[in-house]
């Protein structure tokens, strides 16, 4: 028994009285308010307009047909049909849960591929703590979608082209040449972080003066590649020129991808923006010649009469798709804008067979969402192909003082330092605790506490408590009865609340797969952990003398372990058996 089967049986039971009624059949079970049963139906509100009756009168009629064997009692609360479930229901549901374990929460595979792209920070410095929020949101959204049956590809997009990379290379060049007594003016808007000097020192140690006499253009090219390799890690390890560096590299902070692995984030694919510039140049117009993969986008827009030239630049008619202004795709200098490379990248996602692309962006990219959807409409893919999750800034506090961060000034808190200090589990859980569209205050001191004040400690301790009961039962050789005997006993309110929460989890995950509100997972985990701890403190399990009650409570312990373990897997935190 799962929530889908129960909803289907309710639908079948109502098919006779509603067979001639045209109505929205996408009704769902809802959690009933306390003291009003276990679940409720709002279907009567959906039928009120079609039947021209009050929801209360409709519910009075429908209740007559809901004589399912699982229902102990039905009541009408102003149009809501409240359902109290009987022991037969709990027996069937829990048998299936304990048999399937975490697979109970995994839906059948769908023939749909979804790509989730997240973090994708410019490889111009180590990841700072602010990147952690986007990382865990993208990772957990991917986990939820996989549990709903989607084939999910997690991708990191490397912005290794454009002005920022040039500034990065210029900043390394400044320190490298300074190591050989060459005094230059530091590049305007260059990267002033101490890590830039450390990169230059590493390159000096390994390559000596090898690059000293290169011309400016060659130096920028080399420092861009080598600096990116140090910061990104092995994503571009196929580049032949990096063999010497790979063999001798000694560096004192993790690369971007290594930081993410320490954070429990692994990617299926890494995509380089520079790959969009590869291949032959293609003439789109007499005075417009551009790399092949970028030209394909322009050619489609040209065919659809959505491309025009003004002031020497090439523009997309974005205002035809509700954008506030038209957008430049190629500058008057002939240089592609990041808007063109972004849409070419998303066209590539579509061509790879994905039915949807989900991007996780910082809230400062809000203005780019409409433009991207307009371009997807313009090239004929459709704006619904792309969903964007925007997350707000994180404020970090340590010893009551906010920790500031900036790659340009170098005053930033590396993500790897946060992981080392508070641990992967606390970092992930804290990042998840607020809705992505709200600001998050991350209390580092609280994350370090080994007490119930710390939410991740609390939920992990709850898991360890339950695991200890199972271990003790084995040690003592405690005897338990069969399911039928156990569920001849009344189910107490707290037990019922825990069972109902477990049963309802699939419905919550379905919602999250649509709205990406992953903060509901730690909220749900804390709520059920509180109920479990109340049960632990007020009900004996192994010491209960009545064998039927003892068995029922032990089933609750095992069911709670399964659901907590599954939730921990979704969030990417450890199932600690001993604390």
Coordinates of C-alpha atoms in Angstrom, one line a residue:
X1 CA 0.0 0.0 0.0
X2 CA 1.3 3.4 -1.0
X3 CA -0.2 6.8 -1.4
X4 CA -0.8 6.3 -5.2
X5 CA -2.7 3.1 -4.7
X6 CA -4.9 4.6 -2.0
X7 CA -5.6 7.7 -4.2
X8 CA -6.5 5.4 -7.1
X9 CA -8.8 3.3 -5.0
X10 CA -10.6 6.5 -3.8
X11 CA -10.9 7.7 -7.4
X12 CA -12.4 4.3 -8.4
X13 CA -14.8 4.4 -5.5
X14 CA -16.0 7.9 -6.7
X15 CA -16.2 7.0 -10.4
X16 CA -19.8 5.9 -10.1
X17 CA -21.4 9.0 -8.6
X18 CA -19.1 11.3 -10.7
X19 CA -19.3 9.4 -14.0
X20 CA -21.2 12.2 -15.8
X21 CA -19.3 15.1 -14.2
X22 CA -16.5 17.0 -16.0
X23 CA -14.1 18.0 -13.3
X24 CA -10.4 18.3 -12.4
X25 CA -9.5 14.8 -11.4
X26 CA -6.0 15.7 -10.0
X27 CA -7.1 15.7 -6.4
X28 CA -4.7 14.6 -3.7
X29 CA -4.8 13.4 -0.2
X30 CA -3.9 16.0 2.3
X31 CA -2.7 15.7 5.9
X32 CA -5.7 16.3 8.1
X33 CA -5.6 18.9 10.9
X34 CA -4.9 17.5 14.3
X35 CA -7.9 15.7 15.9
X36 CA -9.7 15.6 12.5
X37 CA -8.5 12.2 11.3
X38 CA -5.4 11.1 9.4
X39 CA -5.9 12.5 5.9
X40 CA -8.5 14.6 4.1
X41 CA -9.9 15.2 0.6
X42 CA -10.7 18.5 -0.9
X43 CA -12.4 17.1 -4.0
X44 CA -15.8 18.6 -3.1
X45 CA -14.3 22.1 -3.6
X46 CA -13.2 21.1 -7.1
X47 CA -16.7 19.9 -7.8
X48 CA -18.7 22.8 -6.4
X49 CA -18.8 24.8 -9.6
X50 CA -19.7 21.9 -11.9
X51 CA -22.4 20.6 -9.6
X52 CA -23.6 24.0 -8.4
X53 CA -23.8 22.7 -4.9
X54 CA -21.9 23.6 -1.7
X55 CA -18.8 21.5 -0.9
X56 CA -20.4 20.4 2.3
X57 CA -23.5 19.0 0.6
X58 CA -21.3 17.3 -2.1
X59 CA -19.1 15.7 0.6
X60 CA -22.3 14.3 2.4
X61 CA -23.1 12.5 -0.9
X62 CA -19.6 11.3 -1.7
X63 CA -19.0 9.8 1.8
X64 CA -21.7 7.2 1.0
X65 CA -19.4 5.7 -1.7
X66 CA -16.1 5.7 0.2
X67 CA -16.6 2.4 1.9
X68 CA -13.0 1.2 1.5
X69 CA -11.9 -1.5 3.9
X70 CA -9.0 0.7 5.1
X71 CA -11.3 3.5 6.4
X72 CA -12.3 3.3 10.1
X73 CA -14.3 6.6 10.0
X74 CA -15.2 9.4 7.6
X75 CA -16.4 12.9 8.6
X76 CA -17.4 16.1 6.8
X77 CA -15.7 19.2 8.0
X78 CA -17.2 22.1 5.9
X79 CA -16.6 20.2 2.7
X80 CA -13.4 18.5 3.5
X81 CA -13.8 14.7 3.8
X82 CA -11.7 13.7 6.8
X83 CA -10.5 10.1 6.9
X84 CA -9.4 8.1 9.9
X85 CA -7.5 5.0 8.8
X86 CA -7.9 1.6 10.3
X87 CA -5.3 -0.9 11.4
X88 CA -5.7 -2.9 8.2
X89 CA -4.3 0.0 6.3
X90 CA -1.3 0.4 8.6
X91 CA -0.6 -3.3 8.4
X92 CA -0.5 -3.4 4.6
X93 CA 1.5 -0.1 4.3
X94 CA 4.1 -1.1 6.8
X95 CA 4.6 -4.6 5.4
X96 CA 5.4 -3.1 2.1
X97 CA 7.7 -0.5 3.6
X98 CA 9.7 -3.0 5.6
X99 CA 9.9 -5.3 2.6
X100 CA 11.1 -2.7 0.1
X101 CA 13.0 -0.5 2.6
X102 CA 14.2 2.7 0.9
X103 CA 13.0 1.5 -2.5
X104 CA 9.5 2.2 -1.2
X105 CA 10.2 5.8 -1.9
X106 CA 11.6 5.3 -5.4
X107 CA 9.2 5.5 -8.3
X108 CA 9.4 3.5 -11.5
X109 CA 11.9 4.8 -14.2
X110 CA 10.5 7.4 -16.6
X111 CA 11.7 7.8 -20.2
X112 CA 12.7 11.4 -19.5
X113 CA 16.2 12.9 -19.1
X114 CA 16.7 16.1 -17.1
X115 CA 19.9 18.0 -16.8
X116 CA 20.7 20.0 -13.7
X117 CA 23.5 22.5 -14.0
X118 CA 24.8 24.1 -10.8
X119 CA 27.6 26.0 -9.2
X120 CA 29.5 26.7 -12.5
X121 CA 31.6 29.4 -10.8
X122 CA 34.2 31.1 -13.0
X123 CA 37.5 29.2 -12.5
X124 CA 39.2 32.3 -11.2
X125 CA 39.5 31.4 -7.6
X126 CA 38.7 28.7 -5.0
X127 CA 35.0 28.2 -4.2
X128 CA 33.8 30.4 -1.4
X129 CA 31.2 29.5 1.1
X130 CA 28.5 31.3 -0.8
X131 CA 28.8 28.7 -3.6
X132 CA 27.9 26.0 -1.2
X133 CA 24.2 26.9 -1.2
X134 CA 23.9 26.5 -4.9
X135 CA 25.9 23.3 -4.7
X136 CA 23.7 21.6 -2.2
X137 CA 20.4 22.9 -3.8
X138 CA 21.5 21.5 -7.2
X139 CA 22.7 18.2 -5.7
X140 CA 19.5 17.6 -3.7
X141 CA 17.2 18.6 -6.5
X142 CA 19.0 16.0 -8.6
X143 CA 18.5 13.4 -5.9
X144 CA 14.8 14.1 -5.6
X145 CA 14.3 13.9 -9.4
X146 CA 16.1 10.6 -9.5
X147 CA 13.8 9.3 -6.8
X148 CA 10.8 10.3 -9.0
X149 CA 12.1 8.1 -11.8
X150 CA 13.9 10.7 -14.0
X151 CA 17.3 10.1 -15.6
X152 CA 19.3 13.0 -14.3
X153 CA 22.6 14.4 -15.5
X154 CA 24.5 16.7 -13.2
X155 CA 26.7 19.1 -15.0
X156 CA 29.3 21.8 -14.2
X157 CA 29.7 24.6 -16.8
X158 CA 33.2 26.0 -16.9
X159 CA 33.1 29.7 -17.9
X160 CA 36.6 29.6 -19.3
X161 CA 36.2 32.2 -22.0
X162 CA 35.7 36.0 -21.8
X163 CA 37.0 39.0 -20.0
X164 CA 37.1 37.5 -16.5
X165 CA 39.5 34.8 -17.6
X166 CA 41.7 37.4 -19.2
X167 CA 41.8 39.4 -16.0
X168 CA 42.6 36.2 -14.1
X169 CA 45.5 35.5 -16.4
X170 CA 46.8 39.1 -16.2
X171 CA 46.7 38.9 -12.4
X172 CA 48.8 35.7 -12.4
X173 CA 51.2 37.2 -15.0
X174 CA 51.7 40.2 -12.7
X175 CA 53.0 38.1 -9.8
X176 CA 54.9 35.6 -12.0
X177 CA 56.9 38.4 -13.7
X178 CA 57.4 40.1 -10.3
X179 CA 59.1 36.9 -9.1
X180 CA 61.8 37.7 -11.7
X181 CA 62.1 41.4 -10.8
X182 CA 59.8 42.7 -13.5
X183 CA 57.8 45.6 -12.1
X184 CA 54.4 46.1 -13.7
X185 CA 51.2 48.0 -12.9
X186 CA 48.6 45.6 -11.4
X187 CA 45.8 45.2 -13.9
X188 CA 42.7 47.3 -13.3
X189 CA 39.9 45.2 -11.8
X190 CA 42.4 42.3 -11.5
X191 CA 42.1 39.6 -8.9
X192 CA 43.8 40.7 -5.7
X193 CA 43.4 37.6 -3.6
X194 CA 46.5 36.1 -2.0
X195 CA 45.7 32.8 -3.8
X196 CA 46.7 34.5 -7.1
X197 CA 50.2 35.1 -5.8
X198 CA 50.4 31.5 -4.6
X199 CA 49.4 30.2 -8.1
X200 CA 52.2 32.4 -9.6
X201 CA 54.7 31.0 -7.0
X202 CA 53.7 27.4 -7.9
X203 CA 54.2 28.1 -11.6
X204 CA 57.6 29.8 -10.9
X205 CA 58.7 26.8 -8.8
X206 CA 57.8 24.3 -11.5
X207 CA 58.4 26.0 -14.7
X208 CA 61.1 28.5 -13.6
X209 CA 61.6 31.2 -16.2
X210 CA 60.1 29.2 -19.1
X211 CA 57.4 31.8 -19.8
X212 CA 59.4 34.9 -19.0
X213 CA 60.3 35.7 -22.7
X214 CA 56.9 34.7 -24.2
X215 CA 55.1 37.6 -25.8
X216 CA 52.1 39.1 -23.9
X217 CA 49.4 37.2 -25.9
X218 CA 51.2 33.8 -25.3
X219 CA 51.7 34.6 -21.6
X220 CA 48.0 35.3 -21.2
X221 CA 47.1 32.1 -23.0
X222 CA 49.5 30.0 -20.9
X223 CA 48.5 31.5 -17.5
X224 CA 44.9 31.1 -18.3
X225 CA 45.3 27.4 -19.0
X226 CA 47.6 26.6 -16.1
X227 CA 45.8 28.8 -13.6
X228 CA 42.5 27.3 -14.5
X229 CA 44.0 23.8 -14.2
X230 CA 45.2 24.5 -10.6
X231 CA 41.8 25.9 -9.6
X232 CA 39.6 23.5 -11.5
X233 CA 41.5 20.2 -11.0
X234 CA 41.4 17.4 -13.4
X235 CA 38.3 18.4 -15.5
X236 CA 40.5 19.4 -18.4
X237 CA 43.3 16.9 -17.7
X238 CA 43.2 15.8 -21.4
X239 CA 45.2 18.9 -22.3
X240 CA 48.7 17.7 -23.2
X241 CA 50.5 20.8 -22.0
X242 CA 49.5 20.1 -18.4
X243 CA 51.6 16.9 -17.9
X244 CA 54.5 18.6 -16.2
X245 CA 52.2 20.5 -13.9
X246 CA 50.1 17.5 -13.0
X247 CA 53.3 15.5 -12.1
X248 CA 54.8 18.2 -9.9
X249 CA 51.8 20.2 -8.5
X250 CA 51.9 21.1 -4.8
X251 CA 49.2 23.5 -3.7
X252 CA 47.6 24.2 -0.4
X253 CA 43.9 24.4 -1.1
X254 CA 41.6 22.0 -2.9
X255 CA 40.6 22.6 -6.5
X256 CA 37.0 23.6 -7.3
X257 CA 35.9 20.1 -8.2
X258 CA 37.9 18.6 -5.3
X259 CA 36.1 21.1 -2.9
X260 CA 32.8 19.9 -4.3
X261 CA 33.7 16.3 -3.8
X262 CA 34.6 17.0 -0.2
X263 CA 31.1 18.5 0.0
X264 CA 29.6 15.3 -1.4
X265 CA 28.9 16.7 -4.8
X266 CA 29.9 14.7 -7.9
X267 CA 29.2 15.6 -11.5
X268 CA 28.3 13.4 -14.4
X269 CA 29.7 15.9 -16.9
X270 CA 31.9 19.0 -17.2
X271 CA 31.2 21.3 -20.1
X272 CA 33.7 24.0 -21.2
X273 CA 32.4 27.2 -22.6
X274 CA 35.6 27.4 -24.8
X275 CA 34.3 24.3 -26.6
X276 CA 31.6 26.5 -28.2
X277 CA 34.4 28.4 -29.9
X278 CA 36.0 25.3 -31.5
X279 CA 35.5 24.3 -35.1
X280 CA 35.6 26.3 -38.3
X281 CA 34.3 29.9 -38.7
X282 CA 31.0 30.2 -40.5
X283 CA 29.8 33.2 -42.4
X284 CA 26.2 34.0 -41.3
X285 CA 26.1 37.4 -43.1
X286 CA 28.6 39.1 -45.3
X287 CA 30.2 40.9 -42.4
X288 CA 29.3 38.3 -39.7
X289 CA 31.7 35.3 -39.4
X290 CA 31.6 33.3 -36.2
X291 CA 32.5 29.8 -34.7
X292 CA 30.3 27.1 -36.1
X293 CA 28.4 26.2 -32.9
X294 CA 27.5 29.8 -32.2
X295 CA 26.6 30.4 -35.9
X296 CA 23.9 27.7 -35.7
X297 CA 22.0 29.8 -33.2
X298 CA 22.3 32.9 -35.3
X299 CA 21.3 31.1 -38.5
X300 CA 18.0 29.9 -36.8
X301 CA 17.2 33.4 -35.6
X302 CA 18.0 34.8 -39.0
X303 CA 15.7 32.3 -40.7
X304 CA 12.9 33.3 -38.2
X305 CA 13.5 37.0 -38.8
X306 CA 14.6 37.6 -35.2
X307 CA 18.1 38.9 -35.9
X308 CA 19.0 42.4 -37.0
X309 CA 22.0 44.7 -37.2
X310 CA 22.2 48.1 -35.4
X311 CA 25.3 50.3 -34.6
X312 CA 27.5 47.5 -36.0
X313 CA 26.2 44.9 -33.5
X314 CA 23.9 42.0 -34.1
X315 CA 20.7 42.0 -32.0
X316 CA 18.0 39.4 -31.1
X317 CA 14.4 40.7 -31.1
X318 CA 13.8 39.7 -27.5
X319 CA 11.0 42.1 -27.0
X320 CA 8.8 39.9 -29.2
X321 CA 9.0 37.4 -26.3
X322 CA 8.2 39.7 -23.4
X323 CA 11.8 40.7 -22.6
X324 CA 12.1 44.4 -21.6
X325 CA 14.6 45.1 -24.4
X326 CA 16.3 43.5 -27.4
X327 CA 19.6 41.8 -26.7
X328 CA 23.0 42.1 -28.3
X329 CA 24.4 38.7 -29.4
X330 CA 27.5 39.8 -31.3
X331 CA 29.2 43.1 -30.4
X332 CA 30.3 45.6 -33.1
X333 CA 33.9 44.3 -32.6
X334 CA 32.7 40.8 -33.8
X335 CA 33.0 39.3 -30.2
X336 CA 30.1 37.1 -29.1
X337 CA 28.4 38.2 -25.9
X338 CA 27.9 35.8 -23.0
X339 CA 24.1 35.8 -23.9
X340 CA 25.0 34.1 -27.2
X341 CA 27.3 31.5 -25.6
X342 CA 24.7 30.8 -22.9
X343 CA 21.9 30.1 -25.5
X344 CA 24.3 28.0 -27.6
X345 CA 25.1 26.0 -24.5
X346 CA 21.4 25.4 -23.8
X347 CA 20.7 24.5 -27.4
X348 CA 23.4 21.9 -26.9
X349 CA 21.6 20.6 -23.8
X350 CA 18.4 20.2 -25.8
X351 CA 20.3 18.4 -28.6
X352 CA 21.7 15.9 -26.1
X353 CA 18.1 14.6 -25.5
X354 CA 17.2 16.3 -22.3
X355 CA 13.5 17.0 -21.9
X356 CA 14.2 19.8 -19.4
X357 CA 17.2 21.8 -18.2
X358 CA 17.3 23.1 -14.6
X359 CA 19.9 25.8 -13.8
X360 CA 20.7 26.9 -10.3
X361 CA 21.8 30.5 -10.3
X362 CA 22.5 33.2 -7.7
X363 CA 19.7 35.7 -7.3
X364 CA 21.9 38.4 -9.0
X365 CA 21.2 36.6 -12.3
X366 CA 17.5 37.2 -12.0
X367 CA 17.4 39.6 -15.0
X368 CA 18.9 36.9 -17.3
X369 CA 16.1 34.4 -16.8
X370 CA 13.5 36.1 -19.1
X371 CA 16.2 36.7 -21.7
X372 CA 17.2 33.0 -21.8
X373 CA 13.5 31.9 -22.0
X374 CA 13.0 34.4 -24.8
X375 CA 15.9 33.0 -26.7
X376 CA 14.7 29.5 -26.3
X377 CA 11.4 30.5 -27.8
X378 CA 13.3 32.3 -30.5
X379 CA 15.2 29.2 -31.6
X380 CA 12.1 27.1 -31.5
X381 CA 12.8 25.0 -28.4
X382 CA 10.4 26.8 -26.0
X383 CA 10.9 28.6 -22.8
X384 CA 9.4 25.8 -20.7
X385 CA 12.5 23.7 -21.5
X386 CA 14.4 25.8 -18.9
X387 CA 13.6 26.1 -15.2
X388 CA 15.8 28.4 -13.1
X389 CA 16.3 28.1 -9.4
X390 CA 17.4 31.4 -8.0
X391 CA 19.0 31.4 -4.5
X392 CA 19.6 34.4 -2.3
X393 CA 22.8 35.4 -0.6
X394 CA 24.1 33.6 2.5
X395 CA 25.4 35.6 5.5
X396 CA 28.0 33.7 7.6
X397 CA 28.5 34.4 11.2
X398 CA 31.3 33.3 13.5
X399 CA 31.8 34.4 17.1
X400 CA 28.8 36.8 16.5
X401 CA 30.6 38.6 13.6
X402 CA 29.7 38.4 9.9
X403 CA 32.4 36.8 7.7
X404 CA 32.8 38.8 4.5
X405 CA 33.9 37.3 1.2
X406 CA 35.0 38.5 -2.2
X407 CA 37.2 36.9 -4.8
X408 CA 38.4 40.2 -6.1
X409 CA 39.7 41.5 -2.7
X410 CA 40.8 38.1 -1.6
X411 CA 38.8 38.5 1.7
X412 CA 36.7 35.3 1.3
X413 CA 36.0 32.2 3.3
X414 CA 36.8 29.1 1.1
X415 CA 34.1 26.4 1.0
X416 CA 36.8 23.8 1.8
X417 CA 37.6 25.7 5.1
X418 CA 33.9 25.6 6.1
X419 CA 33.7 21.8 5.4
X420 CA 36.9 21.2 7.4
X421 CA 35.6 23.3 10.3
X422 CA 31.9 22.2 10.6
X423 CA 31.9 19.0 8.5
X424 CA 30.1 18.1 5.3
X425 CA 26.9 17.1 7.0
X426 CA 26.3 20.2 9.0
X427 CA 27.3 22.4 6.1
X428 CA 24.8 20.7 3.7
X429 CA 22.0 20.6 6.3
X430 CA 22.3 24.3 7.2
X431 CA 22.4 25.4 3.5
X432 CA 19.2 23.5 2.9
X433 CA 17.2 24.8 5.9
X434 CA 15.7 27.9 4.3
X435 CA 13.8 28.4 1.0
X436 CA 16.2 29.3 -1.8
X437 CA 14.4 32.6 -2.4
X438 CA 15.1 33.9 1.2
X439 CA 18.4 35.1 2.7
X440 CA 20.1 32.6 4.8
X441 CA 22.1 33.3 8.0
X442 CA 24.6 30.5 8.6
X443 CA 25.7 30.3 12.2
X444 CA 29.1 28.5 12.2
X445 CA 29.2 28.3 16.0
X446 CA 25.8 26.5 16.1
X447 CA 26.9 24.1 13.4
X448 CA 29.8 23.1 15.6
X449 CA 27.7 22.4 18.7
X450 CA 27.4 18.8 19.8
X451 CA 23.9 19.3 21.3
X452 CA 20.2 19.2 20.4
X453 CA 20.4 22.9 19.6
X454 CA 22.2 21.9 16.4
X455 CA 19.6 20.5 14.0
X456 CA 21.9 18.2 12.1
X457 CA 23.2 16.7 15.4
X458 CA 19.6 16.3 16.5
X459 CA 18.5 14.3 13.5
X460 CA 21.6 12.2 13.4
X461 CA 21.4 11.4 17.1
X462 CA 17.7 10.4 16.5
X463 CA 18.9 7.9 13.9
X464 CA 21.6 6.6 16.2
X465 CA 19.1 6.1 19.0
X466 CA 16.8 4.0 16.8
X467 CA 19.8 2.0 15.5
X468 CA 20.8 1.3 19.1
X469 CA 17.3 -0.2 19.8
X470 CA 17.6 -2.6 16.9
X471 CA 21.1 -3.6 18.1
X472 CA 19.9 -4.2 21.6
X473 CA 17.0 -6.3 20.4
X474 CA 19.5 -8.6 18.7
X475 CA 21.8 -8.8 21.7
X476 CA 19.0 -9.6 24.1
X477 CA 17.3 -12.0 21.8
X478 CA 14.0 -10.1 22.2
X479 CA 11.0 -11.9 20.7
X480 CA 8.5 -10.3 18.4
X481 CA 5.2 -11.4 17.0
X482 CA 3.8 -11.3 13.5
X483 CA 2.3 -8.2 11.8
X484 CA -1.3 -9.4 12.3
X485 CA -1.0 -9.8 16.0
X486 CA 0.8 -6.5 16.4
X487 CA -1.8 -4.5 14.6
X488 CA -4.7 -5.9 16.5
X489 CA -3.6 -3.3 19.1
X490 CA -4.7 0.3 19.1
X491 CA -2.3 2.8 17.5
X492 CA -1.5 5.7 19.8
X493 CA -1.7 9.3 18.4
X494 CA 2.1 9.8 18.2
X495 CA 2.5 6.4 16.5
X496 CA -0.2 7.3 14.0
X497 CA 1.4 10.7 13.3
X498 CA 4.8 9.1 12.6
X499 CA 3.3 6.4 10.3
X500 CA 1.2 9.0 8.5
X501 CA 4.2 11.2 7.9
X502 CA 6.2 8.3 6.4
X503 CA 3.2 7.3 4.2
X504 CA 2.8 10.9 3.0
X505 CA 6.5 11.5 2.1
X506 CA 6.1 10.4 -1.5
X507 CA 3.5 13.1 -2.1
X508 CA 5.8 15.7 -0.7
X509 CA 8.7 14.5 -2.9
X510 CA 6.3 14.7 -5.9
X511 CA 5.7 18.4 -5.1
X512 CA 9.4 19.1 -4.6
X513 CA 10.1 17.6 -8.1
X514 CA 7.9 20.3 -9.5
X515 CA 8.7 23.4 -7.4
X516 CA 12.3 22.4 -6.3
X517 CA 11.5 23.5 -2.7
X518 CA 14.2 21.3 -1.2
X519 CA 14.1 23.1 2.1
X520 CA 11.0 21.0 2.8
X521 CA 13.2 18.0 3.3
X522 CA 15.2 19.1 6.4
X523 CA 11.9 20.6 7.7
X524 CA 10.2 17.3 7.3
X525 CA 13.2 15.5 8.8
X526 CA 13.2 17.7 11.9
X527 CA 9.4 17.3 12.3
X528 CA 9.4 13.5 12.2
X529 CA 12.6 13.4 14.4
X530 CA 10.7 15.4 17.1
X531 CA 7.9 12.9 17.0
X532 CA 10.3 10.0 17.1
X533 CA 12.1 11.5 20.1
X534 CA 8.8 12.1 21.9
X535 CA 7.9 8.4 21.2
X536 CA 11.4 7.3 22.5
X537 CA 11.1 9.3 25.7
X538 CA 7.5 8.3 26.5
X539 CA 7.1 4.7 25.2
X540 CA 9.0 1.6 26.1
X541 CA 10.0 -0.7 23.2
X542 CA 12.2 -3.6 24.2
X543 CA 11.0 -3.3 27.9
X544 CA 7.3 -3.4 27.0
X545 CA 5.8 -6.6 28.6
X546 CA 2.8 -6.9 26.2
X547 CA 4.4 -8.7 23.2
X548 CA 1.8 -7.3 20.7
X549 CA 2.5 -3.7 21.8
X550 CA 6.3 -4.5 21.8
X551 CA 6.1 -5.7 18.3
X552 CA 4.1 -2.8 17.0
X553 CA 6.5 -0.3 18.6
X554 CA 9.5 -2.2 17.2
X555 CA 8.0 -2.0 13.7
X556 CA 7.7 1.8 14.2
X557 CA 11.5 1.9 15.1
X558 CA 12.4 0.0 12.0
X559 CA 10.1 2.1 9.8
X560 CA 11.5 5.3 11.2
X561 CA 15.1 4.1 10.5
X562 CA 14.2 3.4 6.9
X563 CA 12.6 6.9 6.4
X564 CA 15.4 8.8 8.2
X565 CA 18.0 6.9 6.2
X566 CA 16.3 7.7 3.0
X567 CA 16.0 11.4 3.9
X568 CA 19.7 11.5 4.9
X569 CA 20.6 10.0 1.5
X570 CA 18.5 12.7 -0.3
X571 CA 20.3 15.4 1.7
X572 CA 23.7 13.8 1.3
X573 CA 24.4 13.4 5.0
X574 CA 25.8 10.4 6.9
X575 CA 23.6 7.8 8.6
X576 CA 25.5 7.7 11.9
X577 CA 24.8 4.5 13.8
X578 CA 26.7 5.5 16.9
X579 CA 27.1 9.0 18.5

